[in-house]
Coordinates of C-alpha atoms in Angstrom, one line a residue:
X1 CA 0.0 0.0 0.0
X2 CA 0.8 3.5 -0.7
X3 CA -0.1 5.2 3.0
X4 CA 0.2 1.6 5.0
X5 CA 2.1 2.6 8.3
X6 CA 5.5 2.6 8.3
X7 CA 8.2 3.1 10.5
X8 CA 12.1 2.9 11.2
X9 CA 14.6 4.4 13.2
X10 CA 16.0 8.0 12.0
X11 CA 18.7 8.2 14.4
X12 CA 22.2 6.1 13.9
X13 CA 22.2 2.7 16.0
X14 CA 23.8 2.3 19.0
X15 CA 24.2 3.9 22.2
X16 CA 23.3 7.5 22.3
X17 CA 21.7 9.9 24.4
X18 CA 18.2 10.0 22.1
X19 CA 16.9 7.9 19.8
X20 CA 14.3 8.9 17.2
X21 CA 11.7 6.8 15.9
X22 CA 9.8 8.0 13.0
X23 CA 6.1 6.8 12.1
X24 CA 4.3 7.8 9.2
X25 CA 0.7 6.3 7.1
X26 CA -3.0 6.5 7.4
X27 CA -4.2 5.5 11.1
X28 CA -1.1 6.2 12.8
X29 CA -2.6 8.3 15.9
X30 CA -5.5 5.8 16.6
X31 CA -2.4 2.8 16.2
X32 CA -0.6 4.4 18.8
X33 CA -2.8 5.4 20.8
X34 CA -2.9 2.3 22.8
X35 CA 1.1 2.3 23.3
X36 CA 0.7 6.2 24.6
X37 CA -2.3 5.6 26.9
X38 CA -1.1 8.7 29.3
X39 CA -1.5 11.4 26.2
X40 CA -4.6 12.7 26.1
X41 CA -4.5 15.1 23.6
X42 CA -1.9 15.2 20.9
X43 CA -1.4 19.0 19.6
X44 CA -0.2 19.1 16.4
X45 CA 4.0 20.4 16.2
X46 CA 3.8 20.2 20.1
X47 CA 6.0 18.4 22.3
X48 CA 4.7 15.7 24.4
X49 CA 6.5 14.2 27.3
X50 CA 4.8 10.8 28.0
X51 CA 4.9 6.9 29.2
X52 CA 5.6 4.8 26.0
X53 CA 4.0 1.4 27.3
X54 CA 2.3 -2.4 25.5
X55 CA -0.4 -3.2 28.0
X56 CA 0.7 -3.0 31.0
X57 CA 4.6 -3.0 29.8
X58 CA 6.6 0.4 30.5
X59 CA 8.8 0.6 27.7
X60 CA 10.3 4.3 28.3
X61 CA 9.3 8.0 28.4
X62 CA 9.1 9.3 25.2
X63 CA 8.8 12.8 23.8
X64 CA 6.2 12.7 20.8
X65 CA 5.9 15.6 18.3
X66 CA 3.2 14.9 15.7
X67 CA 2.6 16.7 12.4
X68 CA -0.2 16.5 10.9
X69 CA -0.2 16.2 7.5
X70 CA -0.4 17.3 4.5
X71 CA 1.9 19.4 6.4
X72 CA 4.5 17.2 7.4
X73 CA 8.1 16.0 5.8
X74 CA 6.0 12.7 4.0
X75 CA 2.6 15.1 3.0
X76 CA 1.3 12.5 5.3
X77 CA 0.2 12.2 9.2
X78 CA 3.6 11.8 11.0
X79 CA 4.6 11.0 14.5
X80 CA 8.8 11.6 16.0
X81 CA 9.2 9.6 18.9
X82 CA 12.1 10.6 20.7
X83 CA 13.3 7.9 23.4
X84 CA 16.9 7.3 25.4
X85 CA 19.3 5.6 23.1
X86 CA 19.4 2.0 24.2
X87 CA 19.1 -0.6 21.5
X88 CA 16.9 -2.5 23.7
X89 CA 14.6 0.1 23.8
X90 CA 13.9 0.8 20.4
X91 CA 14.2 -2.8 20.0
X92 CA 11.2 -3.2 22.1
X93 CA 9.2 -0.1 20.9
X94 CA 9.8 -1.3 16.9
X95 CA 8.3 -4.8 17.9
X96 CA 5.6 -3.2 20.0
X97 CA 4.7 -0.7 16.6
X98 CA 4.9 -3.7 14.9
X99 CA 2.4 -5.6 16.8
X100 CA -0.2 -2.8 16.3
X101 CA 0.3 -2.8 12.7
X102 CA 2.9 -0.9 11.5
X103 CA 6.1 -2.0 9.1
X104 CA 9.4 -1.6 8.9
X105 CA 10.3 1.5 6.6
X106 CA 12.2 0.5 3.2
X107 CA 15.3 2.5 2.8
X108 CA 14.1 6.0 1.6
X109 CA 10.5 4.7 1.7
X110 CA 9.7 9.0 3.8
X111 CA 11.0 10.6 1.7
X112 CA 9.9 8.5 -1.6
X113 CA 6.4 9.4 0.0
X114 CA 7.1 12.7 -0.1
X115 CA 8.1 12.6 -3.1
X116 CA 5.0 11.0 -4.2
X117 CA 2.9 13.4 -2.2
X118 CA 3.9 16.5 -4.0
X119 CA 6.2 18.1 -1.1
X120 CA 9.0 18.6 -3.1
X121 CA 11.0 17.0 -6.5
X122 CA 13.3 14.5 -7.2
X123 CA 16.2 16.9 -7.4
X124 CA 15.4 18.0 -4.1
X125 CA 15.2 14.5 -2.6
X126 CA 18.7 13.3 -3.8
X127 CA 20.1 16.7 -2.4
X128 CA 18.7 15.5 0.6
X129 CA 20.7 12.4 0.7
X130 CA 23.5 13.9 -0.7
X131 CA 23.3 16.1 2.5
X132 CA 23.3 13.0 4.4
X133 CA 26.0 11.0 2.8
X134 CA 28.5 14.1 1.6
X135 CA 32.1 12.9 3.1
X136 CA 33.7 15.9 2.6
X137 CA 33.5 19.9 2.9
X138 CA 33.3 20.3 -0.7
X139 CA 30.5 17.5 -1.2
X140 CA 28.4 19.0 0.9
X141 CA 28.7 22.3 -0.5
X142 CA 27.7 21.0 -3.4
X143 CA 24.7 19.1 -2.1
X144 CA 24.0 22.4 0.4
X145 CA 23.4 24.4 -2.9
X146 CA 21.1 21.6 -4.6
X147 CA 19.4 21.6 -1.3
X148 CA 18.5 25.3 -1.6
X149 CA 19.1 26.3 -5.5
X150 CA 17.0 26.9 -8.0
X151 CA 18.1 23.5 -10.5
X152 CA 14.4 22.7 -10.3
X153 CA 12.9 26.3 -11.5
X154 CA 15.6 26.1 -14.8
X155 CA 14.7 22.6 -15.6
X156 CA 10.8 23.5 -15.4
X157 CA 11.5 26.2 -17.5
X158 CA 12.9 24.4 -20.1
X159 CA 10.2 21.9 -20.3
X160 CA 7.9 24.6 -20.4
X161 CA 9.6 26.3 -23.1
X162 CA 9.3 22.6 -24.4
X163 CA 6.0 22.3 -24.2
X164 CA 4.9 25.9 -26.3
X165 CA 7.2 24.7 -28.9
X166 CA 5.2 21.0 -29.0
X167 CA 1.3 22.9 -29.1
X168 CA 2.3 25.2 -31.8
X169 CA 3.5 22.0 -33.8
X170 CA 0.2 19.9 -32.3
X171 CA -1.9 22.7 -33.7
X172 CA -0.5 22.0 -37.4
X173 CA -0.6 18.1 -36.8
X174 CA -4.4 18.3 -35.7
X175 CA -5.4 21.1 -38.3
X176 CA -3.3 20.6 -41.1
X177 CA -5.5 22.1 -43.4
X178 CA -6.4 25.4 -41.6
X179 CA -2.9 25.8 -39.8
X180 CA 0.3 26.2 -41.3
X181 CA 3.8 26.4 -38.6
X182 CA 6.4 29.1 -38.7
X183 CA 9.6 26.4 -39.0
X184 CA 11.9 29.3 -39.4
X185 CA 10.7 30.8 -36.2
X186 CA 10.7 27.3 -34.4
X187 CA 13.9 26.4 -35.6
X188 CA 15.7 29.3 -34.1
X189 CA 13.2 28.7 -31.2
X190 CA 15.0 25.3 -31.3
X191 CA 18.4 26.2 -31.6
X192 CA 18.2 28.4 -28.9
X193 CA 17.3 26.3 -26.5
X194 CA 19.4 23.2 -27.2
X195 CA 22.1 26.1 -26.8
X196 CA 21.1 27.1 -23.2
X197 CA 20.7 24.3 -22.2
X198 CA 24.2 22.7 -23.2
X199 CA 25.7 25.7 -21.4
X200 CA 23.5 25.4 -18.1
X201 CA 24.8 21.4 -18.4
X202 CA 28.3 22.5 -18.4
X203 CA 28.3 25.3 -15.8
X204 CA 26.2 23.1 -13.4
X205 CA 27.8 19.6 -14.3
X206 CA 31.0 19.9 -11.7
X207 CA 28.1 18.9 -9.0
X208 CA 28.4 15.2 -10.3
X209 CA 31.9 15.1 -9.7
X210 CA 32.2 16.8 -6.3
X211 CA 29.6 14.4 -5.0
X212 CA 30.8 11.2 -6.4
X213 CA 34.4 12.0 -5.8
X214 CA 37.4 12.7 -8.6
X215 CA 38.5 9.2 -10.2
X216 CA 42.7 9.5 -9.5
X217 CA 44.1 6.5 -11.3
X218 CA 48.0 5.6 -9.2
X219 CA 49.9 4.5 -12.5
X220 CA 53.4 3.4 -13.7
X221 CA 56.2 0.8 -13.7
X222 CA 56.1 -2.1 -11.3
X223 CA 58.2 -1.6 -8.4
X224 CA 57.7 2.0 -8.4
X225 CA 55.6 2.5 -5.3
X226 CA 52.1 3.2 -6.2
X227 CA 50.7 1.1 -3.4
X228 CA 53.5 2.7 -1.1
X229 CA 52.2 6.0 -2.1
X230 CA 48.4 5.0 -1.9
X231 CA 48.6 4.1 1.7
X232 CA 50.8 6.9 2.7
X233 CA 48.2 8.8 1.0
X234 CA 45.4 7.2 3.1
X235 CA 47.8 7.1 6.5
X236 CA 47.3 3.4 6.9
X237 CA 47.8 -0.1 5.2
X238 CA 45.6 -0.8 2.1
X239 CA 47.3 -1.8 -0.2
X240 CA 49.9 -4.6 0.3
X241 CA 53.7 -3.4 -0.5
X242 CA 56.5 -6.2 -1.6
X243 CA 59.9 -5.5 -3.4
X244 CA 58.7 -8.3 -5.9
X245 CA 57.6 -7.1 -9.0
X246 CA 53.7 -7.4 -10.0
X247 CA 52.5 -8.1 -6.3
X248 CA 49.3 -5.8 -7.1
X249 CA 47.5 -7.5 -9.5
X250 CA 43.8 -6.2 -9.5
X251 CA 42.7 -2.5 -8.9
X252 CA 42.0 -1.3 -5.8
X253 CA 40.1 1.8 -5.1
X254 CA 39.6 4.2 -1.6
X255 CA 38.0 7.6 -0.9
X256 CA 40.9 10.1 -0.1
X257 CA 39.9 13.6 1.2
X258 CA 41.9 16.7 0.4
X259 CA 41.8 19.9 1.3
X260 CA 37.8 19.2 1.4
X261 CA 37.7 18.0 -2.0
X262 CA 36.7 13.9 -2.4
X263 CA 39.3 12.4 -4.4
X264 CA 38.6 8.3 -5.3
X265 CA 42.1 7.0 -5.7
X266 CA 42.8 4.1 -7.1
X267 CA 46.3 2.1 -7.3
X268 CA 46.6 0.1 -10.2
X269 CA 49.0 -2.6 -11.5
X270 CA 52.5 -1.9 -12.5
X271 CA 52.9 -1.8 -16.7
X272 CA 54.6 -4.3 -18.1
X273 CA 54.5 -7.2 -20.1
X274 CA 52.7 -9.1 -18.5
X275 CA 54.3 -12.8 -17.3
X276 CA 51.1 -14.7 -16.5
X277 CA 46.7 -14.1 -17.2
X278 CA 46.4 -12.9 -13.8
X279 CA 48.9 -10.3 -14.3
X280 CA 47.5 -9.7 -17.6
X281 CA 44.5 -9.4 -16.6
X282 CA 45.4 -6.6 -13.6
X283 CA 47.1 -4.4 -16.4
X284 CA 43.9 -4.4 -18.6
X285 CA 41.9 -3.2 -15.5
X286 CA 45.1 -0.5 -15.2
X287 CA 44.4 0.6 -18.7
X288 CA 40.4 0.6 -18.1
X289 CA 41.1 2.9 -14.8
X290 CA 43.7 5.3 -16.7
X291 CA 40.8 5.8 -19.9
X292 CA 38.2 6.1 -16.8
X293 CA 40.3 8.5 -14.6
X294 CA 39.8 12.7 -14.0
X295 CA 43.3 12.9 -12.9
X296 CA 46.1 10.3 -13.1
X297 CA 49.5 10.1 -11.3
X298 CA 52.5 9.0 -12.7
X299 CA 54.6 7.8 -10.4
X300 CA 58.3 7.4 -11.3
X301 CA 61.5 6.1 -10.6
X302 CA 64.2 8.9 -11.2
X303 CA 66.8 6.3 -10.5
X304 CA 65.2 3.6 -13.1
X305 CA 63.9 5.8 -15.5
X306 CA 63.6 3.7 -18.6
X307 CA 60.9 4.5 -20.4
X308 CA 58.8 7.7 -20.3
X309 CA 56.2 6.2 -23.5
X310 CA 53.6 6.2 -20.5
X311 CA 53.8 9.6 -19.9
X312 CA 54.1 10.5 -23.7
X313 CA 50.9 8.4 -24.0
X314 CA 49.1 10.5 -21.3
X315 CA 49.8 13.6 -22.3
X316 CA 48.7 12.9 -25.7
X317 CA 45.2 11.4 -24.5
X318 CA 45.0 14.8 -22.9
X319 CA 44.8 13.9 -19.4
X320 CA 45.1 15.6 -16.2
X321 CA 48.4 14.5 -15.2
X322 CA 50.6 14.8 -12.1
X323 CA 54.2 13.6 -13.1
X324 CA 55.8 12.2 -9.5
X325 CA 59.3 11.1 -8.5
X326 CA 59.4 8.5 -6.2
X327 CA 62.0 7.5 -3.3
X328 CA 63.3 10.8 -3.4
X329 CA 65.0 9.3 0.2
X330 CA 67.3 7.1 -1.4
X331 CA 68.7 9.8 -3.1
X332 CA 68.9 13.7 -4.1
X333 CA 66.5 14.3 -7.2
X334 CA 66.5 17.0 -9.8
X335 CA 62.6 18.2 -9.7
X336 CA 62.6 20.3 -12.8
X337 CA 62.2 16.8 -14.7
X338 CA 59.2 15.9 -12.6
X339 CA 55.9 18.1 -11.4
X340 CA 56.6 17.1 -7.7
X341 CA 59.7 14.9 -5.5
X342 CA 58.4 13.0 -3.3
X343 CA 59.1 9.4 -0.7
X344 CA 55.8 7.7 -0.4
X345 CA 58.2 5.5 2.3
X346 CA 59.1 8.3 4.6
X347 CA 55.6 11.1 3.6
X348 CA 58.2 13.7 2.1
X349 CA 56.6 15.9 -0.6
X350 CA 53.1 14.3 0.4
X351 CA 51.9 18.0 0.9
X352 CA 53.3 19.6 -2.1
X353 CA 51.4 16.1 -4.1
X354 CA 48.4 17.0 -2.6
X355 CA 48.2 20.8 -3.4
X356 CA 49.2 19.9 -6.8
X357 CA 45.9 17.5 -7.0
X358 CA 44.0 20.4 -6.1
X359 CA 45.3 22.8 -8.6
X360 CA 44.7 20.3 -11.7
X361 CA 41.5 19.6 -10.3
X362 CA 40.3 23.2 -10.2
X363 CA 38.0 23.8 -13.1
X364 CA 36.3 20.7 -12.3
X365 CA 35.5 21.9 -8.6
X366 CA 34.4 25.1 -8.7
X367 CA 30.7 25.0 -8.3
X368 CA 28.1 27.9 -9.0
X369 CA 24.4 28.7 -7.4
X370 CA 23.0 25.6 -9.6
X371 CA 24.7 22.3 -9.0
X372 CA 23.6 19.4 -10.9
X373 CA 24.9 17.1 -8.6
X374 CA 23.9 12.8 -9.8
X375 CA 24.4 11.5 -13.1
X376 CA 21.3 10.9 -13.3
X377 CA 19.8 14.3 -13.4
X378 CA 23.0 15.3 -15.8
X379 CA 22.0 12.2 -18.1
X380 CA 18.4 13.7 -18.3
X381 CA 19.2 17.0 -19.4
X382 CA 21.4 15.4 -22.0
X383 CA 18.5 13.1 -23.1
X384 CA 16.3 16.4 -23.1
X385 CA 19.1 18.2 -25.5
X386 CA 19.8 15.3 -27.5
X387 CA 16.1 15.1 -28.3
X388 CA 15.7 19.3 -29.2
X389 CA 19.1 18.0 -31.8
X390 CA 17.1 15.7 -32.9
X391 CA 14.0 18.0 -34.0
X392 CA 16.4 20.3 -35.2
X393 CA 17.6 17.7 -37.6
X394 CA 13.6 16.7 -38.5
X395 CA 13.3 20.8 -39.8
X396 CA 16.7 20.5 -41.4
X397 CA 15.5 17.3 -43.4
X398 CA 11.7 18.0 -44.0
X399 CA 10.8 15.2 -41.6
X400 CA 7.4 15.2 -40.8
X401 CA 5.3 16.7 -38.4
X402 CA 4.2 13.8 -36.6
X403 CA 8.3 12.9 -36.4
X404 CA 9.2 16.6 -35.1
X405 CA 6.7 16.5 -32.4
X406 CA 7.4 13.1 -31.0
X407 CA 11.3 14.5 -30.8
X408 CA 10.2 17.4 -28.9
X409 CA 7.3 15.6 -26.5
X410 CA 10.3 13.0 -26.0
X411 CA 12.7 15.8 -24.4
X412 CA 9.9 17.3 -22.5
X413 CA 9.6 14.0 -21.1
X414 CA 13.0 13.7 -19.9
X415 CA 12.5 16.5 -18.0
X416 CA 9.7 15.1 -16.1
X417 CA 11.5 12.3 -15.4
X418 CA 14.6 14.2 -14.0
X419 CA 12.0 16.0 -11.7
X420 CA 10.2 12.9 -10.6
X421 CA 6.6 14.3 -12.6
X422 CA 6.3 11.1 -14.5
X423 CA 8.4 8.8 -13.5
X424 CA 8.2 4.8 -13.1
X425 CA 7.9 2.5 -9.8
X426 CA 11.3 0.4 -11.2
X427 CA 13.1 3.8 -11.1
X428 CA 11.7 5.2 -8.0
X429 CA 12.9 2.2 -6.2
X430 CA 16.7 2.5 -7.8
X431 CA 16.4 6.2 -6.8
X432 CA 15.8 5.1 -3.2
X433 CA 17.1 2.0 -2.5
X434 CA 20.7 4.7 -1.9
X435 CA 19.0 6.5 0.8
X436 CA 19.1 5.2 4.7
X437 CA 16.3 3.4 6.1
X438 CA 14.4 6.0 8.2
X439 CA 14.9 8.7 5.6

């Protein structure tokens, strides 16, 4: 059921000072009514200090806060229950919900309802858990100025920009006879939009990369010390570190947080020819996370320095690239060959690494007022714009009107679905199934 009660804890488990239980459906004062038999009268955004009890069973005292809905986070009648943080507790008071007919909360299931209920859209909801989950200063800047930005507004303007340009096509396609379209005028119409909106995607489109974190692929030789540097880079043991060549032999990948900024590093295996599959296989993944990768850093042995085709390569793919001497402790290195000296044995240079990451990193962190800030909502507006290309094309190639509209209807659609207006249950449920259970 849509409104069935529900509830979950919105509080972190463990021991605390407080926990919150939050209840929220059709019915859900008369359910509880019985396990707060003290409270008389429950006053809507009121706190109530009362005896949370199953029959005779005292359970703890509880402060309940009810809002009433539709004015409420979930649009529907909602009750806080605030009790002392003992696991047992809530234990007890979930199982005693539960007896009276309430159900655990699926993960997201509030603010899905919410959703649902018209309180707000979908690009408000994932700023919400955004909010939740940011891991650094920077992320939750970002999600911060989702949360309270005006990303919705611009996208509802395009679709309704969208949506004049589709009835004065609809008019022709109904009354062919009696109504003839101005293509010129709809074409620059046309152009003009796919045009703001490519440069509202790429103004906006730093959000997605803040909040997911910058892919840094750890590359080079083997024996170079990429997994050295990964863990000094982490300040503990990840990655296992041997003397024999090709000991890491698969990628592995760790959140690292600079200077505010979410970096997700990744050490890769050493490049070679490879001597066995496994190893073979390990390189490919190296390749696949160096093509993948925002930023990559080559680490290098001054003392060994063979080959530099790996840099030549990287440069030439256009990459953001941090060029790194390693074991700058065994001995004295001349830096103008490299970007940055360091030892990822003994942290030297570690700082002047990390600054560096930031500075190559810059035009992909700076974020504006509008911050688009999941690849989903970025892959809708590039649906959206793909479609308006699309009609553009039909009027360029005497399509028909039939084919025009359908382009245009399909972009205004994308826009719904980046806003959560029409929108399916299967996608809902992806959407969701990210958020915490009690959100």
């Amino acid at each position: 059921m849509f409104n069935d009660p529900i509830c979950a804890l919105s509080t972190p488990r463990g021991l605390s000072a407080t926990a919150v239980i939050r209840c929220s459906g059709k019915g859900i004062v008369s359910r509880t009514s019985h396990l707060l038999p003290d409270l008389k009268t429950l006053k809507p955004r009121h706190a109530h200090l009362t005896s949370f009890m199953e029959g005779g069973r005292y359970i703890d005292e509880v402060v309940v806060v009810f809002f009433q809905g539709p004015a409420s986070y979930t649009g529907e009648d909602l009750l806080e229950l605030s009790f002392h943080g003992n696991p047992l507790i809530i234990e007890n008071a979930l199982e005693s919900l539960f007896r009276v007919g309430f159900r655990m909360a699926l993960p997201g299931e509030f603010t899905k309802r919410a959703v649902l209920n018209g309180k707000f859209d979908l690009v408000k909801a994932e700023a919400i858990n955004a909010l939740i989950a940011s891991k650094t200063e920077k992320s939750l800047e970002a999600a911060i100025k989702s949360f309270r930005g005006s990303l919705s507004e611009e996208v509802a303007s395009f679709r309704e920009r969208m949506v004049r340009l589709l009835a004065s096509v609809e008019v022709e396609l109904n009354y062919p006879d009696e109504i003839e379209t101005d293509y010129s005028s709809l074409y620059e119409d046309l152009v003009s939009l796919k045009k703001e909106m490519g440069e509202f995607i790429e103004k906006s489109r730093n959000g997605v990369v803040i909040s997911q974190g910058i892919k840094t692929a750890i590359v080079g030789e083997t024996n170079v010390g990429k997994s050295t540097l990964l863990n000094a880079l982490l300040k503990r043991d990840r990655a296992i570190v041997s003397e024999m060549p090709g000991t890491t032999r698969d990628t592995i990948e760790e959140d690292l947080n600079v200077g505010g900024v979410l970096f997700r590093v990744i050490d890769t295996a050493g490049i070679r020819q490879a001597e066995n599959e496994i190893e073979e296989l390990g390189i490919e993944r190296s390749l696949k996370a160096i093509e993948e990768a925002e930023l990559v850093i080559l680490l290098r042995d001054p003392h060994n320095p063979e080959s530099k085709d790996l840099e030549e390569e990287l440069r030439n793919k256009g990459k953001r690239l941090i060029v790194a001497a390693n074991k700058s402790d065994i001995r004295k290195v001349e830096q103008h060959h490299f970007d940055v000296v360091i030892s990822a044995r003994t942290g030297e240079g570690l700082k002047d690494l990390e600054k560096l990451m930031l500075k190559r990193t810059e035009e992909i962190t700076s974020i504006g007022d509008e911050v688009i800030i999941s690849a989903r909502q970025k892959q809708k507006l590039l649906d959206a714009v793909d479609y308006i290309a699309r009609s553009i094309e039909a009027i360029e190639g005497n399509i028909t009107v039939d084919v025009l509209s359908t382009m245009i209807e399909q972009a205004a659609r994308s826009l719904d679905e980046l806003l959560g207006t029409h929108i399916t249950e299967d996608v809902l449920e992806r959407i969701f199934s990210d958020f915490c259970v009690g959100k």
